[in-house]
mmCIF file of C-alpha atoms in Angstrom:
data_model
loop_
_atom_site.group_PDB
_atom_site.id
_atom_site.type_symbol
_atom_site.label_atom_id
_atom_site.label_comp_id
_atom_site.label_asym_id
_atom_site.label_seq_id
_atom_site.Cartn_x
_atom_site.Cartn_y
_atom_site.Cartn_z
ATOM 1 C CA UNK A 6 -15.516 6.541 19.240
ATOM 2 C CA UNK A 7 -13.501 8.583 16.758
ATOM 3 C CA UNK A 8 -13.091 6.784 13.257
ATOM 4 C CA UNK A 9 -10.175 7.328 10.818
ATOM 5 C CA UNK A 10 -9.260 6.272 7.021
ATOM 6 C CA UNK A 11 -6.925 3.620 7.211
ATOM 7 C CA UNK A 12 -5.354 2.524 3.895
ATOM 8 C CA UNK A 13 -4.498 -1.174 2.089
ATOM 9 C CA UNK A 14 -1.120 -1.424 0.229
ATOM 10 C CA UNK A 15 1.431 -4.459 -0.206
ATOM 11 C CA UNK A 16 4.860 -4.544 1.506
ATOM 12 C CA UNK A 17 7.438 -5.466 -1.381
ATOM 13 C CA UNK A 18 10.523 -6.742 -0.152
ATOM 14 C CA UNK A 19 13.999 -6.311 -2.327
ATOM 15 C CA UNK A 20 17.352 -7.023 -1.695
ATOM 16 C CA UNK A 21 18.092 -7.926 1.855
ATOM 17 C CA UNK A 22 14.436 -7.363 2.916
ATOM 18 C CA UNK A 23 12.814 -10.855 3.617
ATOM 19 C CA UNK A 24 9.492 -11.584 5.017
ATOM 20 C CA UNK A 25 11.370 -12.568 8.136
ATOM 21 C CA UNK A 26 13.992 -9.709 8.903
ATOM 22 C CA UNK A 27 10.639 -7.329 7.728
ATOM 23 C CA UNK A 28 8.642 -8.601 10.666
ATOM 24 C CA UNK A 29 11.898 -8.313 13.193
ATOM 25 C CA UNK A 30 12.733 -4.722 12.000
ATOM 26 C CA UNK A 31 9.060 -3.967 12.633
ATOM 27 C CA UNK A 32 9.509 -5.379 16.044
ATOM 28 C CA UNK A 33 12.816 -3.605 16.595
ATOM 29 C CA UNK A 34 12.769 -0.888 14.943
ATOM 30 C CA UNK A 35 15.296 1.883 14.839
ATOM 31 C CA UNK A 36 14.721 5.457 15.016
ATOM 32 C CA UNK A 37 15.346 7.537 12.025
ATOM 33 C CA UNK A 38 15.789 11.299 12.164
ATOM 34 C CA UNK A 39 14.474 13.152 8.961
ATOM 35 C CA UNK A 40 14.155 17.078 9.019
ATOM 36 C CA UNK A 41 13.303 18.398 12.069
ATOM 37 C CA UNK A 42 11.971 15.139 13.229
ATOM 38 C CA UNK A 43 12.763 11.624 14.603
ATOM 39 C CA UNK A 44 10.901 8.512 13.507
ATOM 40 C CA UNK A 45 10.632 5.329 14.876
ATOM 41 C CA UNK A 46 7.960 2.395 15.366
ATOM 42 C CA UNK A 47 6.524 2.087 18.536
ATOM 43 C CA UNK A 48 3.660 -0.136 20.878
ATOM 44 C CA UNK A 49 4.530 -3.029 19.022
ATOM 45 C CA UNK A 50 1.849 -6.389 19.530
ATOM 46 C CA UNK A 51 3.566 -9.797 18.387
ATOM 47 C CA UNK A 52 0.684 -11.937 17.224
ATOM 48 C CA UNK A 53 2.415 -14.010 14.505
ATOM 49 C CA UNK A 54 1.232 -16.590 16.560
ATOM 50 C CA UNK A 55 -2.563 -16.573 16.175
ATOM 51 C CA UNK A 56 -4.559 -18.296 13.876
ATOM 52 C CA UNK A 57 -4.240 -14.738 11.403
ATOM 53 C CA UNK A 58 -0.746 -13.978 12.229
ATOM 54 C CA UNK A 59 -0.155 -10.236 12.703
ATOM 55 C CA UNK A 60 1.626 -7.349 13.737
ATOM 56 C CA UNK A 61 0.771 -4.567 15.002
ATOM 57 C CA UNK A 62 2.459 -1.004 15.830
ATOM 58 C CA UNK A 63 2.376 2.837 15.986
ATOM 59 C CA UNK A 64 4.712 4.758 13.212
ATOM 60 C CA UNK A 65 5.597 7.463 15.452
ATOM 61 C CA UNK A 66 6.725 10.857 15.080
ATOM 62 C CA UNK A 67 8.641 12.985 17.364
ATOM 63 C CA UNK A 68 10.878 15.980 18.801
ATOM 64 C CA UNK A 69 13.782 15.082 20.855
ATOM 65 C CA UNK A 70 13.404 18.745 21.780
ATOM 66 C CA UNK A 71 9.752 19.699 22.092
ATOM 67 C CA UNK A 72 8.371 22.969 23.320
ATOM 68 C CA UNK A 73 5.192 22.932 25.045
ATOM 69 C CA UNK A 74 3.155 25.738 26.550
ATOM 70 C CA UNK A 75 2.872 26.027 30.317
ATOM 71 C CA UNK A 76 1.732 28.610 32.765
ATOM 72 C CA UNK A 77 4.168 30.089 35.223
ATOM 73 C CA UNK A 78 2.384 30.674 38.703
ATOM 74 C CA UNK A 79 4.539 33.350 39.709
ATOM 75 C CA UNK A 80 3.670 35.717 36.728
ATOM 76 C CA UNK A 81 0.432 34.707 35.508
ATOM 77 C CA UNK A 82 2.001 33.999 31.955
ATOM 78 C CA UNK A 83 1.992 31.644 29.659
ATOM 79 C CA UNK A 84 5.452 30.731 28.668
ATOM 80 C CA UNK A 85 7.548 27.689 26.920
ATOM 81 C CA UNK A 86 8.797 25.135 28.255
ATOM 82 C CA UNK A 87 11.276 21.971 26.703
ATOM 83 C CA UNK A 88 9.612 18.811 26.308
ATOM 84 C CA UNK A 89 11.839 15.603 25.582
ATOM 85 C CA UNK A 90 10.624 13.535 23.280
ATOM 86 C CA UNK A 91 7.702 15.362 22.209
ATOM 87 C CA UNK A 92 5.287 13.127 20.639
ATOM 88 C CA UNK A 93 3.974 14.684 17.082
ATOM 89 C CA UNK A 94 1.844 12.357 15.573
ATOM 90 C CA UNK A 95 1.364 8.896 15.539
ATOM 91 C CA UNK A 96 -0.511 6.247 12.940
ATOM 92 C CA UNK A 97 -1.467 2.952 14.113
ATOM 93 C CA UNK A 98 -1.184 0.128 11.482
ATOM 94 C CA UNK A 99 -1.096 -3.431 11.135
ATOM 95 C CA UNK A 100 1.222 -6.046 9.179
ATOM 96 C CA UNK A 101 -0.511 -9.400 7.845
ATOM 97 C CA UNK A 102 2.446 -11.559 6.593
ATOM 98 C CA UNK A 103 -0.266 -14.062 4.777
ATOM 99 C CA UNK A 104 -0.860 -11.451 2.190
ATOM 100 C CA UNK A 105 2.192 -9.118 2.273
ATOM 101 C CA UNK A 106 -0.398 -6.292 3.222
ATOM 102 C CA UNK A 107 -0.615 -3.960 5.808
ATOM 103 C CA UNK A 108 -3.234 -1.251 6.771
ATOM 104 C CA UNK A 109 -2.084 1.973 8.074
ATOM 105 C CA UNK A 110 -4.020 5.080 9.239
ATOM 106 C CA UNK A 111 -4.409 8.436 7.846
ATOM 107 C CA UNK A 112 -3.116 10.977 10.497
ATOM 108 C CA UNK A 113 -4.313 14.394 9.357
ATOM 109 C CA UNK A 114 -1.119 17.540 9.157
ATOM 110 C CA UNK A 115 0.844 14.195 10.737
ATOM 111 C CA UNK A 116 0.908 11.173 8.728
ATOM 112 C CA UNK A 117 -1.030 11.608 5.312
ATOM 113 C CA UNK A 118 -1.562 8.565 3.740
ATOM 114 C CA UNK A 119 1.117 9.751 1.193
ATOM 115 C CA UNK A 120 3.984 10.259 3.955
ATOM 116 C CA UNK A 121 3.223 7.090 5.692
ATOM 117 C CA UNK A 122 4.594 4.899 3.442
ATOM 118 C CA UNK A 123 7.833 6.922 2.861
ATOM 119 C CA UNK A 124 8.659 6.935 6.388
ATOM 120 C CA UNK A 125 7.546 3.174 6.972
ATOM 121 C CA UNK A 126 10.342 2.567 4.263
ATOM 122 C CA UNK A 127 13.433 4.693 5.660
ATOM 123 C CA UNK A 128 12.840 3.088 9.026
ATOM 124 C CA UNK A 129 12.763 -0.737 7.881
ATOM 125 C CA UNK A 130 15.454 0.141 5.307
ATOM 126 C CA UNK A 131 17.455 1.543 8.246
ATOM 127 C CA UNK A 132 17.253 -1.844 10.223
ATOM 128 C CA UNK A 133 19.532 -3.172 6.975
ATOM 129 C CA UNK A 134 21.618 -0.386 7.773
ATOM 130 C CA UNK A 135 20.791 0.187 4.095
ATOM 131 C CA UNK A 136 22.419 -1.540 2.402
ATOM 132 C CA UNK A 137 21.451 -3.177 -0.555
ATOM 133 C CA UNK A 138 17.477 -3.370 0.945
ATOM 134 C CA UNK A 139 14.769 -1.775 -0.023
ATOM 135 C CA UNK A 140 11.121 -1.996 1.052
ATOM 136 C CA UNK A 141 8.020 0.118 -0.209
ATOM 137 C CA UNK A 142 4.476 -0.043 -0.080
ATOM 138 C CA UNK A 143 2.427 -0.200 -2.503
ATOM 139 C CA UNK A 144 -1.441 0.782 -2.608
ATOM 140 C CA UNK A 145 -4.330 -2.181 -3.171
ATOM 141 C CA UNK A 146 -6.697 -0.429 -5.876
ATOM 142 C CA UNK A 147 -10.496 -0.389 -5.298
ATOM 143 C CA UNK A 148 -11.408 -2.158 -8.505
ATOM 144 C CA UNK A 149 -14.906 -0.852 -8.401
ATOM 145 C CA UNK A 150 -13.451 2.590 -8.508
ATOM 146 C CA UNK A 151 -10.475 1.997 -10.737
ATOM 147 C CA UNK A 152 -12.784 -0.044 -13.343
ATOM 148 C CA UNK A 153 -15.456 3.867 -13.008
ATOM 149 C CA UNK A 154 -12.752 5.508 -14.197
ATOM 150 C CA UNK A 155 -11.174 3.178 -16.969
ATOM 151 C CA UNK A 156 -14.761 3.069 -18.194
ATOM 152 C CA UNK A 157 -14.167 6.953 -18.952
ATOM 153 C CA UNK A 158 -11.373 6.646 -22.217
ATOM 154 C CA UNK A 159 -12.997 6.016 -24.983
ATOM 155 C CA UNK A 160 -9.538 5.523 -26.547
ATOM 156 C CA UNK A 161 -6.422 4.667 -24.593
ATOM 157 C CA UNK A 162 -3.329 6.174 -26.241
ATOM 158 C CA UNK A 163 -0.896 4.556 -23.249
ATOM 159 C CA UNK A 164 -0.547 2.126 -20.683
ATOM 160 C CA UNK A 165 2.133 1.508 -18.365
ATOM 161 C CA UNK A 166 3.296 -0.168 -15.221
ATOM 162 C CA UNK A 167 6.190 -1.022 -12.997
ATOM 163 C CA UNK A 168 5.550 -4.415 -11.023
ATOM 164 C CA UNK A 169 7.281 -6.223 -8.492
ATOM 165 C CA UNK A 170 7.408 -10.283 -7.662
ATOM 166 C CA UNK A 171 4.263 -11.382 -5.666
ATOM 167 C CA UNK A 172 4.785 -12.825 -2.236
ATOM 168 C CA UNK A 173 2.607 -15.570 -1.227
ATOM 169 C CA UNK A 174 -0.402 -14.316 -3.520
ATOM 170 C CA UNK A 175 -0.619 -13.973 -6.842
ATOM 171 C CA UNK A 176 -3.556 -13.104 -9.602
ATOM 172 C CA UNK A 177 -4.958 -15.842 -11.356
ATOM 173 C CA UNK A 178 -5.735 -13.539 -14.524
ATOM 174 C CA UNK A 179 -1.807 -12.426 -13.905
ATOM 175 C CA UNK A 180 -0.350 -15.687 -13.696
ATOM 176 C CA UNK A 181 1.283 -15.808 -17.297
ATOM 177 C CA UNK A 182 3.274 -12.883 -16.204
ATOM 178 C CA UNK A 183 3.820 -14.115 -12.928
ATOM 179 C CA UNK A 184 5.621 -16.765 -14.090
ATOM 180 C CA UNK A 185 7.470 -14.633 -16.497
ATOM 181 C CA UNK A 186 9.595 -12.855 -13.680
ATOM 182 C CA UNK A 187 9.789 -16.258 -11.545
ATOM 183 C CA UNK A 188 11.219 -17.629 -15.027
ATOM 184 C CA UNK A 189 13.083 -14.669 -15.232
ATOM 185 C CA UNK A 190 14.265 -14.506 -11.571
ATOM 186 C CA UNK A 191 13.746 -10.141 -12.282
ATOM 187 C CA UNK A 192 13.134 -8.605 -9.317
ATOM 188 C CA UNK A 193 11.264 -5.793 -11.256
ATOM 189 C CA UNK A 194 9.644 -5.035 -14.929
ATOM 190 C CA UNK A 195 8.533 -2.529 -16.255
ATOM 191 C CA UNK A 196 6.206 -2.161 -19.341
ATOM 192 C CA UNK A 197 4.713 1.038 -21.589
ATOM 193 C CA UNK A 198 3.070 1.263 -24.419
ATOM 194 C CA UNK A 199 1.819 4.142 -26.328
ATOM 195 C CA UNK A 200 0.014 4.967 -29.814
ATOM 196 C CA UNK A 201 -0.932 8.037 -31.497
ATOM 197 C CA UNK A 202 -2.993 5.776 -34.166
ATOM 198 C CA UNK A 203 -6.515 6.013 -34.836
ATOM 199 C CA UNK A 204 -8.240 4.092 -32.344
ATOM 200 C CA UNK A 205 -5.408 4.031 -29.794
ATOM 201 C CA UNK A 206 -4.316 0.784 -28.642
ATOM 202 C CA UNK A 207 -5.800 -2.397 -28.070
ATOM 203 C CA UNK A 208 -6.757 -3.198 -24.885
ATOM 204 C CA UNK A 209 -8.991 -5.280 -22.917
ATOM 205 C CA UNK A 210 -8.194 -4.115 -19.586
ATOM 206 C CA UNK A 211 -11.504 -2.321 -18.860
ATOM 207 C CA UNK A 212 -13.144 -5.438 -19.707
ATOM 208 C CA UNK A 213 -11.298 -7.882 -17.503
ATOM 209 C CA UNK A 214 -11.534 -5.855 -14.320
ATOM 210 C CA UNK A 215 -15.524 -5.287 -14.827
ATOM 211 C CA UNK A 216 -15.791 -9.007 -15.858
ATOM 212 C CA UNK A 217 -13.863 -10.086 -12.784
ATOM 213 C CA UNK A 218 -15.664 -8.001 -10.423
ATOM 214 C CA UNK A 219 -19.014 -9.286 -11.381
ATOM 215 C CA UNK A 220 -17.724 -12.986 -11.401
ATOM 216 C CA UNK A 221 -14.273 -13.843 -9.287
ATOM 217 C CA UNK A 222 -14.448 -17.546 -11.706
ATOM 218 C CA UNK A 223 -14.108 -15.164 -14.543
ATOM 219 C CA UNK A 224 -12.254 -16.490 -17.565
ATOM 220 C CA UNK A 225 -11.573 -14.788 -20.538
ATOM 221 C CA UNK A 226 -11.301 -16.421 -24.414
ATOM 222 C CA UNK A 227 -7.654 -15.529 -24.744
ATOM 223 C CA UNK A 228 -5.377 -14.803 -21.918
ATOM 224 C CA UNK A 229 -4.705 -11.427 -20.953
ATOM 225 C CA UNK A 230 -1.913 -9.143 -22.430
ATOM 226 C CA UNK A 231 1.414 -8.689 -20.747
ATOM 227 C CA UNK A 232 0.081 -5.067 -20.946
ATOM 228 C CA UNK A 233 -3.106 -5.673 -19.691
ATOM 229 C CA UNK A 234 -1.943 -8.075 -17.090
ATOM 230 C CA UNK A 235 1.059 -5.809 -15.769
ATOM 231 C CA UNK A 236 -2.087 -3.235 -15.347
ATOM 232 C CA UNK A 237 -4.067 -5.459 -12.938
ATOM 233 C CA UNK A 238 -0.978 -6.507 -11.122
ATOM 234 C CA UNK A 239 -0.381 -3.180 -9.799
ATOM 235 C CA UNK A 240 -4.008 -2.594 -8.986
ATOM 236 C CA UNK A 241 -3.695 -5.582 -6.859
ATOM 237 C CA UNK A 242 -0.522 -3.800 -4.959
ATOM 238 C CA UNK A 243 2.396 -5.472 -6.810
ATOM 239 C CA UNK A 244 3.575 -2.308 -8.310
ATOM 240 C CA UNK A 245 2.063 1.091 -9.748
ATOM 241 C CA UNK A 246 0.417 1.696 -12.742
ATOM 242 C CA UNK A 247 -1.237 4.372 -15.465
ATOM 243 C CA UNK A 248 -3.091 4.402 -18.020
ATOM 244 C CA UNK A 249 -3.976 7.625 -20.250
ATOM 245 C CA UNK A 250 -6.622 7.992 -22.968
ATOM 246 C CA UNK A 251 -9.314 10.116 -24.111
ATOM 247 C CA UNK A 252 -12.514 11.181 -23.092
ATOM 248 C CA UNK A 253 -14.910 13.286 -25.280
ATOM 249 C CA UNK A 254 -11.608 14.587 -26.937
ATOM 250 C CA UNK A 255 -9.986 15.530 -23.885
ATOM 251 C CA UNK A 256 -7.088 13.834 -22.216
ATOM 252 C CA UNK A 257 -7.079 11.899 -18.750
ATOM 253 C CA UNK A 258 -4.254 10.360 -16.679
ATOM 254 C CA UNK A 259 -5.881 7.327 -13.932
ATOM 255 C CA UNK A 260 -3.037 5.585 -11.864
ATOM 256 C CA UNK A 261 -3.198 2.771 -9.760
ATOM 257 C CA UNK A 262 -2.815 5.064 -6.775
ATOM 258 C CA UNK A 263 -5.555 7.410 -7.408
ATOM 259 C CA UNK A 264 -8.526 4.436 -6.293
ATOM 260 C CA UNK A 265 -6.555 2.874 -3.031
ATOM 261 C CA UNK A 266 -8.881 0.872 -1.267
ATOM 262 C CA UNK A 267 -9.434 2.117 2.579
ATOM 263 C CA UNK A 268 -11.951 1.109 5.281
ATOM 264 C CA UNK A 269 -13.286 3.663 8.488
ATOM 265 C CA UNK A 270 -12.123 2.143 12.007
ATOM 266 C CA UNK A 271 -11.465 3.766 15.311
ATOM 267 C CA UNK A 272 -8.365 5.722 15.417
ATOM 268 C CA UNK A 273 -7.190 4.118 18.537
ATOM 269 C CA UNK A 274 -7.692 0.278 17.644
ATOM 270 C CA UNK A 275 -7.515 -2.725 19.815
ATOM 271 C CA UNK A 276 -4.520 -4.304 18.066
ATOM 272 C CA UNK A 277 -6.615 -7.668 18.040
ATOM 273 C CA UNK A 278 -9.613 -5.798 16.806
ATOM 274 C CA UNK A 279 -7.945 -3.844 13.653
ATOM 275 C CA UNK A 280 -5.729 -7.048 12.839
ATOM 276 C CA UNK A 281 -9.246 -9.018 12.353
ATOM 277 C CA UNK A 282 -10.537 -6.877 10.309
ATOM 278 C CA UNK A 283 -7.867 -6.248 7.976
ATOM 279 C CA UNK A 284 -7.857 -9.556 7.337
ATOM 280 C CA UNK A 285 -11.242 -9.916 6.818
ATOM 281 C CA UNK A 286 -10.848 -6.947 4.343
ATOM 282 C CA UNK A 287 -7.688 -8.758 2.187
ATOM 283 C CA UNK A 288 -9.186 -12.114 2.644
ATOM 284 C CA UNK A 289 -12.222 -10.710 0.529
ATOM 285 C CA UNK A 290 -10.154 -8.634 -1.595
ATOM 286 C CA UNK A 291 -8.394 -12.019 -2.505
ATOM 287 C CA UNK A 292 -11.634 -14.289 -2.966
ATOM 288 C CA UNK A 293 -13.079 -11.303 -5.016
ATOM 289 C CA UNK A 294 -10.244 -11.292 -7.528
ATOM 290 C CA UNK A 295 -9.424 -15.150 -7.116
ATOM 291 C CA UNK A 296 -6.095 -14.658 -6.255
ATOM 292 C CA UNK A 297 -3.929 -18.131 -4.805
ATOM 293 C CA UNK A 298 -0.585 -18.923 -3.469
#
């Protein structure tokens, strides 16, 4: 049984995007031509009515005019021959409405884990005939491997982060700023700070994530930054962030995106199967950082 990379991120839904016309563009999807290529979602598996709603589906990439090599009898030759619909690639993934999150799998020279989301968002945008929607994913960090890397600076001259409202979940160590764009009804914020002071800037981030990843009850004396906490939110898929500093005099960029948490499954999944264990995956992901509706 063949095993592939399949990636965590978080659906985040703008505009005319809902959880509900999400799941029925997913369902329905329409087919999207981009380049020399058509795109389109296809095998589609309804379970939004099990007991760990899902759905699953195949992002799939195609030629409406294919060439594909065949031998001619007659002559003994190889020759070309037009192939409708010529399937190109195509990456199985699976939607979990409970935590906004979906798992999606790496198709080598076909669908990188970098294209997959960028297609995934022209062809639900394109079920809103796009207008005024808009729908990206974005990755679920591996704290373990995020928190190696912050552990690196030994003085952090910037931090920054775009985030996006949280939809059903939310982090408890977040919550301040959660509330903040519920108060503030903003459908985005962004945050950056810099310094070019001795010391850089002030930050506890490094110590929050390694705190919380020892102990998921973790509290700390004062509660996080809007800095700090904008950070974490977008390691836990709300958004993307970066943070730049200095180690051993030299300077170092870690985003958000560079530790996306992944798990090895077949590459041609029971839909059933692959749904389960995604969920297993975000359910611990969500105990692990204490994160609640």
């Amino acid at each position: 049984m063949r095993k592939g990379r399949y990636y965590l991120g978080r659906v985040i839904k703008l505009g005319n995007v809902t959880q509900q016309s999400l799941q029925a563009s997913i369902i329905d999807a329409p087919v999207v031509e981009i380049g020399k290529f058509d795109w389109t979602i296809t095998d589609v598996r309804d379970g939004r009515t099990s007991s760990q709603p899902y759905i699953f589906g195949n992002l799939t990439k195609y030629a409406k005019d294919g060439k594909v090599t065949v031998v001619d009898e007659g002559s003994r030759q190889q020759v070309k021959a037009n192939a409708r619909n010529l399937l190109e690639a195509s990456s199985p993934f699976v939607y979990l409405p409970d935590f906004s999150g979906i798992a999606y799998l790496h198709v080598w020279n076909g669908i990188q884990e970098d294209v997959f989301p960028r297609r995934f968002q022209s062809v639900i945008e394109a079920a809103h005939e796009n207008f005024f929607a808009k729908c990206h994913i974005d990755p679920v960090s591996d704290y373990k491997a995020f928190y190696a890397k912050l552990k690196s600076i030994d003085t952090f001259t910037e931090i920054s982060a775009k985030v996006f409202p949280p939809n059903p979940l939310f982090g408890r160590l977040w919550g301040e700023l959660h509330d903040y764009i519920k108060h503030r009804n903003a459908s985005e914020v962004s945050i950056k700070e810099t310094s070019d002071k001795k010391g850089g800037l002030d930050t506890d981030i490094t110590t929050h994530i390694g705190q919380i990843i020892e102990n998921p009850d973790y509290q700390p004396e004062a509660i996080p930054t809007l800095t700090d906490s904008a950070l974490l939110m977008a390691a836990d898929g709300y958004g993307v962030g970066k943070a730049v500093g200095l180690e051993n005099g030299y300077e170092i960029v870690i985003k958000t995106t560079d530790t996306q948490k992944s798990f090895l499954f077949t590459k041609s999944p029971n839909p059933e199967e692959l749904a389960a264990l995604a969920h297993n995956v975000f359910q611990k992901i969500s105990k692990e950082r204490d994160m609640r509706h």
